JSON list of C-alpha atoms in Angstrom, two decimals:
[
{"chain": "A", "resi": 1, "resn": "ASN", "atom": "CA", "xyz": [31.39, -7.31, 10.02]},
{"chain": "A", "resi": 2, "resn": "ALA", "atom": "CA", "xyz": [33.17, -9.58, 12.87]},
{"chain": "A", "resi": 3, "resn": "GLY", "atom": "CA", "xyz": [31.48, -12.18, 14.33]},
{"chain": "A", "resi": 4, "resn": "VAL", "atom": "CA", "xyz": [30.65, -15.99, 13.90]},
{"chain": "A", "resi": 5, "resn": "THR", "atom": "CA", "xyz": [29.63, -17.22, 10.49]},
{"chain": "A", "resi": 6, "resn": "GLN", "atom": "CA", "xyz": [27.76, -20.90, 11.02]},
{"chain": "A", "resi": 7, "resn": "THR", "atom": "CA", "xyz": [26.36, -22.44, 7.56]},
{"chain": "A", "resi": 8, "resn": "PRO", "atom": "CA", "xyz": [24.10, -23.83, 6.34]},
{"chain": "A", "resi": 9, "resn": "LYS", "atom": "CA", "xyz": [21.16, -22.05, 8.04]},
{"chain": "A", "resi": 10, "resn": "PHE", "atom": "CA", "xyz": [18.93, -24.50, 7.94]},
{"chain": "A", "resi": 11, "resn": "GLN", "atom": "CA", "xyz": [19.25, -28.34, 6.63]},
{"chain": "A", "resi": 12, "resn": "VAL", "atom": "CA", "xyz": [16.59, -31.24, 5.91]},
{"chain": "A", "resi": 13, "resn": "LEU", "atom": "CA", "xyz": [18.41, -34.65, 6.28]},
{"chain": "A", "resi": 14, "resn": "LYS", "atom": "CA", "xyz": [17.29, -38.11, 6.20]},
{"chain": "A", "resi": 15, "resn": "THR", "atom": "CA", "xyz": [17.78, -41.00, 8.79]},
{"chain": "A", "resi": 16, "resn": "GLY", "atom": "CA", "xyz": [21.17, -42.10, 7.89]},
{"chain": "A", "resi": 17, "resn": "GLN", "atom": "CA", "xyz": [22.58, -39.39, 6.17]},
{"chain": "A", "resi": 18, "resn": "SER", "atom": "CA", "xyz": [26.14, -37.75, 6.92]},
{"chain": "A", "resi": 19, "resn": "MET", "atom": "CA", "xyz": [26.74, -33.81, 7.03]},
{"chain": "A", "resi": 20, "resn": "THR", "atom": "CA", "xyz": [28.95, -31.11, 8.37]},
{"chain": "A", "resi": 21, "resn": "LEU", "atom": "CA", "xyz": [28.00, -27.75, 10.04]},
{"chain": "A", "resi": 22, "resn": "GLN", "atom": "CA", "xyz": [30.49, -24.93, 9.42]},
{"chain": "A", "resi": 23, "resn": "CYS", "atom": "CA", "xyz": [32.00, -22.52, 11.67]},
{"chain": "A", "resi": 24, "resn": "ALA", "atom": "CA", "xyz": [34.09, -19.79, 11.33]},
{"chain": "A", "resi": 25, "resn": "GLN", "atom": "CA", "xyz": [35.24, -16.85, 13.28]},
{"chain": "A", "resi": 26, "resn": "ASP", "atom": "CA", "xyz": [37.34, -13.73, 12.79]},
{"chain": "A", "resi": 27, "resn": "MET", "atom": "CA", "xyz": [38.34, -12.38, 16.06]},
{"chain": "A", "resi": 28, "resn": "ASN", "atom": "CA", "xyz": [41.20, -14.15, 16.56]},
{"chain": "A", "resi": 29, "resn": "HIS", "atom": "CA", "xyz": [39.44, -16.12, 19.63]},
{"chain": "A", "resi": 30, "resn": "ASN", "atom": "CA", "xyz": [40.89, -19.35, 20.37]},
{"chain": "A", "resi": 31, "resn": "SER", "atom": "CA", "xyz": [37.92, -21.40, 21.89]},
{"chain": "A", "resi": 32, "resn": "MET", "atom": "CA", "xyz": [35.54, -22.35, 19.79]},
{"chain": "A", "resi": 33, "resn": "TYR", "atom": "CA", "xyz": [32.03, -24.63, 21.05]},
{"chain": "A", "resi": 34, "resn": "TRP", "atom": "CA", "xyz": [29.25, -26.28, 19.57]},
{"chain": "A", "resi": 35, "resn": "TYR", "atom": "CA", "xyz": [26.03, -26.09, 21.30]},
{"chain": "A", "resi": 36, "resn": "ARG", "atom": "CA", "xyz": [22.84, -27.95, 20.56]},
{"chain": "A", "resi": 37, "resn": "GLN", "atom": "CA", "xyz": [19.53, -26.16, 22.03]},
{"chain": "A", "resi": 38, "resn": "ASP", "atom": "CA", "xyz": [16.09, -28.46, 22.21]},
{"chain": "A", "resi": 39, "resn": "PRO", "atom": "CA", "xyz": [13.23, -26.96, 23.69]},
{"chain": "A", "resi": 40, "resn": "GLY", "atom": "CA", "xyz": [12.62, -26.47, 27.47]},
{"chain": "A", "resi": 41, "resn": "MET", "atom": "CA", "xyz": [16.62, -27.67, 28.09]},
{"chain": "A", "resi": 42, "resn": "GLY", "atom": "CA", "xyz": [18.49, -24.72, 27.18]},
{"chain": "A", "resi": 43, "resn": "LEU", "atom": "CA", "xyz": [21.70, -24.94, 25.47]},
{"chain": "A", "resi": 44, "resn": "ARG", "atom": "CA", "xyz": [24.12, -28.32, 25.56]},
{"chain": "A", "resi": 45, "resn": "LEU", "atom": "CA", "xyz": [27.53, -28.40, 25.00]},
{"chain": "A", "resi": 46, "resn": "ILE", "atom": "CA", "xyz": [28.21, -31.09, 22.00]},
{"chain": "A", "resi": 47, "resn": "TYR", "atom": "CA", "xyz": [32.07, -30.54, 22.03]},
{"chain": "A", "resi": 48, "resn": "TYR", "atom": "CA", "xyz": [34.32, -28.13, 22.63]},
{"chain": "A", "resi": 49, "resn": "SER", "atom": "CA", "xyz": [38.18, -26.45, 21.35]},
{"chain": "A", "resi": 50, "resn": "ALA", "atom": "CA", "xyz": [40.16, -24.58, 23.50]},
{"chain": "A", "resi": 51, "resn": "SER", "atom": "CA", "xyz": [42.49, -23.96, 21.33]},
{"chain": "A", "resi": 52, "resn": "GLU", "atom": "CA", "xyz": [44.27, -25.01, 17.62]},
{"chain": "A", "resi": 53, "resn": "GLY", "atom": "CA", "xyz": [44.95, -28.38, 17.94]},
{"chain": "A", "resi": 54, "resn": "THR", "atom": "CA", "xyz": [42.64, -29.50, 20.98]},
{"chain": "A", "resi": 55, "resn": "THR", "atom": "CA", "xyz": [39.20, -30.84, 20.72]},
{"chain": "A", "resi": 56, "resn": "ASP", "atom": "CA", "xyz": [36.98, -32.27, 23.95]},
{"chain": "A", "resi": 57, "resn": "LYS", "atom": "CA", "xyz": [33.71, -34.03, 24.67]},
{"chain": "A", "resi": 58, "resn": "GLY", "atom": "CA", "xyz": [31.21, -31.38, 25.88]},
{"chain": "A", "resi": 59, "resn": "GLU", "atom": "CA", "xyz": [27.85, -32.84, 27.98]},
{"chain": "A", "resi": 60, "resn": "VAL", "atom": "CA", "xyz": [26.03, -34.62, 24.56]},
{"chain": "A", "resi": 61, "resn": "PRO", "atom": "CA", "xyz": [28.72, -36.01, 22.26]},
{"chain": "A", "resi": 62, "resn": "ASN", "atom": "CA", "xyz": [27.13, -39.16, 21.14]},
{"chain": "A", "resi": 63, "resn": "GLY", "atom": "CA", "xyz": [26.44, -39.48, 17.16]},
{"chain": "A", "resi": 64, "resn": "TYR", "atom": "CA", "xyz": [29.06, -36.49, 16.19]},
{"chain": "A", "resi": 65, "resn": "ASN", "atom": "CA", "xyz": [32.89, -35.53, 15.65]},
{"chain": "A", "resi": 66, "resn": "VAL", "atom": "CA", "xyz": [34.45, -32.22, 15.33]},
{"chain": "A", "resi": 67, "resn": "SER", "atom": "CA", "xyz": [37.62, -30.70, 13.58]},
{"chain": "A", "resi": 68, "resn": "ARG", "atom": "CA", "xyz": [39.29, -28.07, 14.46]},
{"chain": "A", "resi": 69, "resn": "LEU", "atom": "CA", "xyz": [40.67, -27.04, 11.11]},
{"chain": "A", "resi": 70, "resn": "ASN", "atom": "CA", "xyz": [42.93, -23.94, 12.19]},
{"chain": "A", "resi": 71, "resn": "LYS", "atom": "CA", "xyz": [42.53, -21.36, 14.48]},
{"chain": "A", "resi": 72, "resn": "ARG", "atom": "CA", "xyz": [39.15, -19.66, 12.53]},
{"chain": "A", "resi": 73, "resn": "GLU", "atom": "CA", "xyz": [37.02, -22.79, 11.76]},
{"chain": "A", "resi": 74, "resn": "PHE", "atom": "CA", "xyz": [35.85, -25.46, 13.72]},
{"chain": "A", "resi": 75, "resn": "SER", "atom": "CA", "xyz": [33.35, -28.04, 12.20]},
{"chain": "A", "resi": 76, "resn": "LEU", "atom": "CA", "xyz": [30.57, -30.37, 13.32]},
{"chain": "A", "resi": 77, "resn": "ARG", "atom": "CA", "xyz": [29.67, -33.94, 11.69]},
{"chain": "A", "resi": 78, "resn": "LEU", "atom": "CA", "xyz": [27.10, -35.63, 12.07]},
{"chain": "A", "resi": 79, "resn": "GLU", "atom": "CA", "xyz": [27.86, -39.00, 10.48]},
{"chain": "A", "resi": 80, "resn": "SER", "atom": "CA", "xyz": [24.59, -41.04, 10.87]},
{"chain": "A", "resi": 81, "resn": "ALA", "atom": "CA", "xyz": [21.58, -38.94, 11.46]},
{"chain": "A", "resi": 82, "resn": "ALA", "atom": "CA", "xyz": [18.92, -39.90, 13.53]},
{"chain": "A", "resi": 83, "resn": "PRO", "atom": "CA", "xyz": [16.06, -38.19, 14.58]},
{"chain": "A", "resi": 84, "resn": "SER", "atom": "CA", "xyz": [17.06, -37.37, 17.90]},
{"chain": "A", "resi": 85, "resn": "GLN", "atom": "CA", "xyz": [19.76, -34.97, 16.42]},
{"chain": "A", "resi": 86, "resn": "THR", "atom": "CA", "xyz": [16.68, -32.69, 15.15]},
{"chain": "A", "resi": 87, "resn": "SER", "atom": "CA", "xyz": [17.64, -29.49, 16.80]},
{"chain": "A", "resi": 88, "resn": "VAL", "atom": "CA", "xyz": [19.21, -26.05, 16.58]},
{"chain": "A", "resi": 89, "resn": "TYR", "atom": "CA", "xyz": [22.87, -26.13, 16.53]},
{"chain": "A", "resi": 90, "resn": "PHE", "atom": "CA", "xyz": [24.85, -23.06, 17.69]},
{"chain": "A", "resi": 91, "resn": "CYS", "atom": "CA", "xyz": [28.71, -22.36, 16.98]},
{"chain": "A", "resi": 92, "resn": "ALA", "atom": "CA", "xyz": [30.60, -19.99, 19.72]},
{"chain": "A", "resi": 93, "resn": "SER", "atom": "CA", "xyz": [33.96, -18.60, 20.03]},
{"chain": "A", "resi": 94, "resn": "SER", "atom": "CA", "xyz": [35.61, -16.78, 22.98]},
{"chain": "A", "resi": 95, "resn": "ALA", "atom": "CA", "xyz": [39.03, -15.49, 23.72]},
{"chain": "A", "resi": 96, "resn": "LEU", "atom": "CA", "xyz": [40.99, -18.01, 26.23]},
{"chain": "A", "resi": 97, "resn": "PHE", "atom": "CA", "xyz": [40.87, -17.09, 30.07]},
{"chain": "A", "resi": 98, "resn": "THR", "atom": "CA", "xyz": [38.26, -14.56, 29.36]},
{"chain": "A", "resi": 99, "resn": "ASN", "atom": "CA", "xyz": [35.02, -13.40, 31.51]},
{"chain": "A", "resi": 100, "resn": "TYR", "atom": "CA", "xyz": [33.61, -12.02, 28.27]},
{"chain": "A", "resi": 101, "resn": "GLY", "atom": "CA", "xyz": [31.76, -14.73, 27.71]},
{"chain": "A", "resi": 102, "resn": "TYR", "atom": "CA", "xyz": [30.78, -16.22, 24.37]},
{"chain": "A", "resi": 103, "resn": "THR", "atom": "CA", "xyz": [29.73, -14.54, 20.64]},
{"chain": "A", "resi": 104, "resn": "PHE", "atom": "CA", "xyz": [27.47, -16.96, 18.76]},
{"chain": "A", "resi": 105, "resn": "GLY", "atom": "CA", "xyz": [27.16, -17.71, 15.55]},
{"chain": "A", "resi": 106, "resn": "SER", "atom": "CA", "xyz": [23.34, -17.31, 14.37]},
{"chain": "A", "resi": 107, "resn": "GLY", "atom": "CA", "xyz": [22.50, -20.89, 14.57]},
{"chain": "A", "resi": 108, "resn": "THR", "atom": "CA", "xyz": [21.51, -24.19, 12.12]},
{"chain": "A", "resi": 109, "resn": "ARG", "atom": "CA", "xyz": [18.14, -25.51, 12.47]},
{"chain": "A", "resi": 110, "resn": "LEU", "atom": "CA", "xyz": [18.29, -29.24, 11.73]},
{"chain": "A", "resi": 111, "resn": "THR", "atom": "CA", "xyz": [15.61, -31.31, 10.74]},
{"chain": "A", "resi": 112, "resn": "VAL", "atom": "CA", "xyz": [16.37, -35.41, 10.43]},
{"chain": "A", "resi": 113, "resn": "VAL", "atom": "CA", "xyz": [13.36, -37.16, 9.02]},
{"chain": "B", "resi": 1, "resn": "GLU", "atom": "CA", "xyz": [29.70, -31.44, 37.23]},
{"chain": "B", "resi": 2, "resn": "ASP", "atom": "CA", "xyz": [28.60, -27.60, 36.98]},
{"chain": "B", "resi": 3, "resn": "LYS", "atom": "CA", "xyz": [25.00, -27.16, 37.26]},
{"chain": "B", "resi": 4, "resn": "VAL", "atom": "CA", "xyz": [22.77, -24.01, 36.93]},
{"chain": "B", "resi": 5, "resn": "VAL", "atom": "CA", "xyz": [18.96, -23.98, 37.42]},
{"chain": "B", "resi": 6, "resn": "GLN", "atom": "CA", "xyz": [16.65, -21.25, 36.76]},
{"chain": "B", "resi": 7, "resn": "SER", "atom": "CA", "xyz": [13.25, -20.76, 37.87]},
{"chain": "B", "resi": 8, "resn": "PRO", "atom": "CA", "xyz": [10.48, -20.25, 36.64]},
{"chain": "B", "resi": 9, "resn": "LEU", "atom": "CA", "xyz": [10.90, -22.28, 33.56]},
{"chain": "B", "resi": 10, "resn": "SER", "atom": "CA", "xyz": [8.14, -19.82, 32.13]},
{"chain": "B", "resi": 11, "resn": "LEU", "atom": "CA", "xyz": [6.21, -16.59, 33.14]},
{"chain": "B", "resi": 12, "resn": "VAL", "atom": "CA", "xyz": [3.59, -14.77, 31.28]},
{"chain": "B", "resi": 13, "resn": "VAL", "atom": "CA", "xyz": [2.92, -11.09, 32.23]},
{"chain": "B", "resi": 14, "resn": "HIS", "atom": "CA", "xyz": [1.14, -7.85, 31.13]},
{"chain": "B", "resi": 15, "resn": "GLU", "atom": "CA", "xyz": [3.25, -4.83, 29.95]},
{"chain": "B", "resi": 16, "resn": "GLY", "atom": "CA", "xyz": [4.39, -2.65, 32.92]},
{"chain": "B", "resi": 17, "resn": "ASP", "atom": "CA", "xyz": [4.51, -5.44, 35.14]},
{"chain": "B", "resi": 18, "resn": "THR", "atom": "CA", "xyz": [7.90, -5.88, 36.95]},
{"chain": "B", "resi": 19, "resn": "VAL", "atom": "CA", "xyz": [9.76, -9.68, 36.60]},
{"chain": "B", "resi": 20, "resn": "THR", "atom": "CA", "xyz": [12.42, -11.08, 38.83]},
{"chain": "B", "resi": 21, "resn": "LEU", "atom": "CA", "xyz": [13.89, -14.50, 37.26]},
{"chain": "B", "resi": 22, "resn": "ASN", "atom": "CA", "xyz": [16.41, -16.68, 39.51]},
{"chain": "B", "resi": 23, "resn": "CYS", "atom": "CA", "xyz": [19.31, -18.54, 38.58]},
{"chain": "B", "resi": 24, "resn": "SER", "atom": "CA", "xyz": [21.31, -20.85, 41.21]},
{"chain": "B", "resi": 25, "resn": "TYR", "atom": "CA", "xyz": [24.75, -22.37, 40.69]},
{"chain": "B", "resi": 26, "resn": "GLU", "atom": "CA", "xyz": [27.22, -25.54, 41.89]},
{"chain": "B", "resi": 27, "resn": "VAL", "atom": "CA", "xyz": [30.67, -24.97, 40.20]},
{"chain": "B", "resi": 28, "resn": "THR", "atom": "CA", "xyz": [34.18, -25.55, 41.36]},
{"chain": "B", "resi": 29, "resn": "ASN", "atom": "CA", "xyz": [35.97, -22.68, 41.19]},
{"chain": "B", "resi": 30, "resn": "PHE", "atom": "CA", "xyz": [33.51, -19.92, 40.55]},
{"chain": "B", "resi": 31, "resn": "ARG", "atom": "CA", "xyz": [34.57, -16.97, 38.31]},
{"chain": "B", "resi": 32, "resn": "SER", "atom": "CA", "xyz": [31.36, -15.62, 37.00]},
{"chain": "B", "resi": 33, "resn": "LEU", "atom": "CA", "xyz": [28.06, -15.89, 35.68]},
{"chain": "B", "resi": 34, "resn": "LEU", "atom": "CA", "xyz": [26.70, -14.37, 32.69]},
{"chain": "B", "resi": 35, "resn": "TRP", "atom": "CA", "xyz": [23.01, -13.43, 31.50]},
{"chain": "B", "resi": 36, "resn": "TYR", "atom": "CA", "xyz": [21.82, -13.80, 28.19]},
{"chain": "B", "resi": 37, "resn": "LYS", "atom": "CA", "xyz": [18.68, -12.85, 26.24]},
{"chain": "B", "resi": 38, "resn": "GLN", "atom": "CA", "xyz": [17.94, -14.73, 23.29]},
{"chain": "B", "resi": 39, "resn": "GLU", "atom": "CA", "xyz": [14.55, -13.54, 21.07]},
{"chain": "B", "resi": 40, "resn": "LYS", "atom": "CA", "xyz": [14.77, -15.24, 17.47]},
{"chain": "B", "resi": 41, "resn": "LYS", "atom": "CA", "xyz": [18.03, -16.44, 17.29]},
{"chain": "B", "resi": 42, "resn": "ALA", "atom": "CA", "xyz": [21.53, -16.18, 18.98]},
{"chain": "B", "resi": 43, "resn": "PRO", "atom": "CA", "xyz": [21.62, -15.78, 22.49]},
{"chain": "B", "resi": 44, "resn": "THR", "atom": "CA", "xyz": [22.93, -12.19, 22.93]},
{"chain": "B", "resi": 45, "resn": "PHE", "atom": "CA", "xyz": [24.84, -10.84, 26.23]},
{"chain": "B", "resi": 46, "resn": "LEU", "atom": "CA", "xyz": [23.34, -8.78, 28.40]},
{"chain": "B", "resi": 47, "resn": "PHE", "atom": "CA", "xyz": [25.22, -9.05, 32.22]},
{"chain": "B", "resi": 48, "resn": "MET", "atom": "CA", "xyz": [28.34, -10.81, 33.82]},
{"chain": "B", "resi": 49, "resn": "LEU", "atom": "CA", "xyz": [28.47, -10.59, 37.16]},
{"chain": "B", "resi": 50, "resn": "THR", "atom": "CA", "xyz": [31.83, -11.32, 39.44]},
{"chain": "B", "resi": 51, "resn": "SER", "atom": "CA", "xyz": [31.45, -9.74, 42.83]},
{"chain": "B", "resi": 52, "resn": "SER", "atom": "CA", "xyz": [28.56, -10.54, 45.58]},
{"chain": "B", "resi": 53, "resn": "GLY", "atom": "CA", "xyz": [26.29, -7.33, 46.17]},
{"chain": "B", "resi": 54, "resn": "ILE", "atom": "CA", "xyz": [27.19, -5.02, 43.47]},
{"chain": "B", "resi": 55, "resn": "GLU", "atom": "CA", "xyz": [24.37, -4.65, 41.01]},
{"chain": "B", "resi": 56, "resn": "LYS", "atom": "CA", "xyz": [24.55, -4.18, 37.09]},
{"chain": "B", "resi": 57, "resn": "LYS", "atom": "CA", "xyz": [22.20, -2.19, 35.38]},
{"chain": "B", "resi": 58, "resn": "SER", "atom": "CA", "xyz": [21.35, -1.34, 32.05]},
{"chain": "B", "resi": 59, "resn": "GLY", "atom": "CA", "xyz": [18.10, 0.84, 31.36]},
{"chain": "B", "resi": 60, "resn": "ARG", "atom": "CA", "xyz": [15.26, -1.17, 32.95]},
{"chain": "B", "resi": 61, "resn": "LEU", "atom": "CA", "xyz": [17.09, -4.62, 33.18]},
{"chain": "B", "resi": 62, "resn": "SER", "atom": "CA", "xyz": [19.23, -5.14, 36.42]},
{"chain": "B", "resi": 63, "resn": "SER", "atom": "CA", "xyz": [21.17, -7.88, 37.90]},
{"chain": "B", "resi": 64, "resn": "ILE", "atom": "CA", "xyz": [22.72, -9.39, 41.47]},
{"chain": "B", "resi": 65, "resn": "LEU", "atom": "CA", "xyz": [25.08, -12.21, 42.37]},
{"chain": "B", "resi": 66, "resn": "ASP", "atom": "CA", "xyz": [24.59, -13.47, 45.96]},
{"chain": "B", "resi": 67, "resn": "LYS", "atom": "CA", "xyz": [27.66, -15.95, 46.42]},
{"chain": "B", "resi": 68, "resn": "LYS", "atom": "CA", "xyz": [26.48, -17.15, 49.88]},
{"chain": "B", "resi": 69, "resn": "GLU", "atom": "CA", "xyz": [23.67, -18.06, 48.32]},
{"chain": "B", "resi": 70, "resn": "LEU", "atom": "CA", "xyz": [25.41, -19.51, 44.85]},
{"chain": "B", "resi": 71, "resn": "SER", "atom": "CA", "xyz": [22.33, -17.36, 43.17]},
{"chain": "B", "resi": 72, "resn": "SER", "atom": "CA", "xyz": [21.67, -14.69, 40.95]},
{"chain": "B", "resi": 73, "resn": "ILE", "atom": "CA", "xyz": [18.71, -12.64, 40.20]},
{"chain": "B", "resi": 74, "resn": "LEU", "atom": "CA", "xyz": [17.58, -10.68, 36.62]},
{"chain": "B", "resi": 75, "resn": "ASN", "atom": "CA", "xyz": [15.23, -7.85, 37.08]},
{"chain": "B", "resi": 76, "resn": "ILE", "atom": "CA", "xyz": [12.73, -6.37, 34.70]},
{"chain": "B", "resi": 77, "resn": "THR", "atom": "CA", "xyz": [10.73, -3.23, 35.55]},
{"chain": "B", "resi": 78, "resn": "ALA", "atom": "CA", "xyz": [7.94, -1.69, 33.23]},
{"chain": "B", "resi": 79, "resn": "THR", "atom": "CA", "xyz": [8.57, -4.53, 31.20]},
{"chain": "B", "resi": 80, "resn": "GLN", "atom": "CA", "xyz": [7.34, -4.52, 27.06]},
{"chain": "B", "resi": 81, "resn": "THR", "atom": "CA", "xyz": [6.61, -6.90, 24.68]},
{"chain": "B", "resi": 82, "resn": "GLY", "atom": "CA", "xyz": [10.08, -6.39, 23.44]},
{"chain": "B", "resi": 83, "resn": "ASP", "atom": "CA", "xyz": [11.32, -8.15, 26.54]},
{"chain": "B", "resi": 84, "resn": "SER", "atom": "CA", "xyz": [9.66, -11.50, 25.48]},
{"chain": "B", "resi": 85, "resn": "ALA", "atom": "CA", "xyz": [12.36, -13.86, 25.05]},
{"chain": "B", "resi": 86, "resn": "ILE", "atom": "CA", "xyz": [14.40, -16.80, 26.69]},
{"chain": "B", "resi": 87, "resn": "TYR", "atom": "CA", "xyz": [16.54, -15.50, 29.26]},
{"chain": "B", "resi": 88, "resn": "LEU", "atom": "CA", "xyz": [20.00, -17.76, 30.13]},
{"chain": "B", "resi": 89, "resn": "CYS", "atom": "CA", "xyz": [22.09, -18.19, 32.74]},
{"chain": "B", "resi": 90, "resn": "ALA", "atom": "CA", "xyz": [25.56, -19.41, 32.68]},
{"chain": "B", "resi": 91, "resn": "VAL", "atom": "CA", "xyz": [28.45, -20.50, 34.40]},
{"chain": "B", "resi": 92, "resn": "PRO", "atom": "CA", "xyz": [32.33, -21.23, 33.22]},
{"chain": "B", "resi": 93, "resn": "GLY", "atom": "CA", "xyz": [33.43, -23.97, 34.80]},
{"chain": "B", "resi": 94, "resn": "GLY", "atom": "CA", "xyz": [36.46, -25.97, 34.30]},
{"chain": "B", "resi": 95, "resn": "SER", "atom": "CA", "xyz": [40.12, -24.11, 33.05]},
{"chain": "B", "resi": 96, "resn": "ASN", "atom": "CA", "xyz": [39.16, -24.11, 29.69]},
{"chain": "B", "resi": 97, "resn": "TYR", "atom": "CA", "xyz": [35.92, -21.71, 30.09]},
{"chain": "B", "resi": 98, "resn": "LYS", "atom": "CA", "xyz": [33.27, -23.69, 28.64]},
{"chain": "B", "resi": 99, "resn": "LEU", "atom": "CA", "xyz": [30.20, -22.35, 29.54]},
{"chain": "B", "resi": 100, "resn": "THR", "atom": "CA", "xyz": [27.51, -24.56, 31.24]},
{"chain": "B", "resi": 101, "resn": "PHE", "atom": "CA", "xyz": [23.86, -23.15, 30.71]},
{"chain": "B", "resi": 102, "resn": "GLY", "atom": "CA", "xyz": [20.75, -23.46, 32.96]},
{"chain": "B", "resi": 103, "resn": "LYS", "atom": "CA", "xyz": [17.36, -24.44, 30.90]},
{"chain": "B", "resi": 104, "resn": "GLY", "atom": "CA", "xyz": [16.25, -20.82, 30.43]},
{"chain": "B", "resi": 105, "resn": "THR", "atom": "CA", "xyz": [13.22, -18.85, 31.20]},
{"chain": "B", "resi": 106, "resn": "LEU", "atom": "CA", "xyz": [10.98, -17.90, 28.89]},
{"chain": "B", "resi": 107, "resn": "LEU", "atom": "CA", "xyz": [9.20, -14.91, 29.30]},
{"chain": "B", "resi": 108, "resn": "THR", "atom": "CA", "xyz": [5.77, -13.46, 27.54]},
{"chain": "B", "resi": 109, "resn": "VAL", "atom": "CA", "xyz": [5.08, -10.15, 28.06]},
{"chain": "B", "resi": 110, "resn": "ASN", "atom": "CA", "xyz": [1.28, -9.57, 26.70]},
{"chain": "B", "resi": 111, "resn": "PRO", "atom": "CA", "xyz": [0.10, -6.31, 26.01]}
]
């Protein structure tokens, strides 16, 4: 089925470890996004990529880096994980200049101990 | 900076009740307002509203936008336990359509 695929679904890291969350979409969307969701905080934008070759910071970018590898793939990297990065991470994509909203991946539950 | 405020943040009702969820926004260059439902996993799209006063309806759910008041409401009639979820309101802003979300309303429907 067409959609947004995120891996892994669950991950436990020790403080200071690094990891990359992968996201791929097969809907030919131009724009891709990484959000984190914490209890009572809604969804907060970490980074986004309006189109292939561009990335921009969102509301909470500190401690993260991203790579728009090609039109399909947008990865999120934690270089040195901290307990404050324990969260559920969602990748999403959308067509540019559309009001149709996003298609979300199923999420990655990350725990940093 | 774009801003979305939802109220209440949580709500507990009994099956059969009618609920109204609120969303207010501040955004430059308003285009639309979106409602999502989030159960266990990813948010799923409910409605997109662009014009004031025009109700969007899907079964027992309906929503309306008031551009003068910079707000929207989501109504759910005859609630069921399956309506238990977080309801998120979002507005796209800027030139890249990145969505700004509210904190959500956690709705719990008890049998």
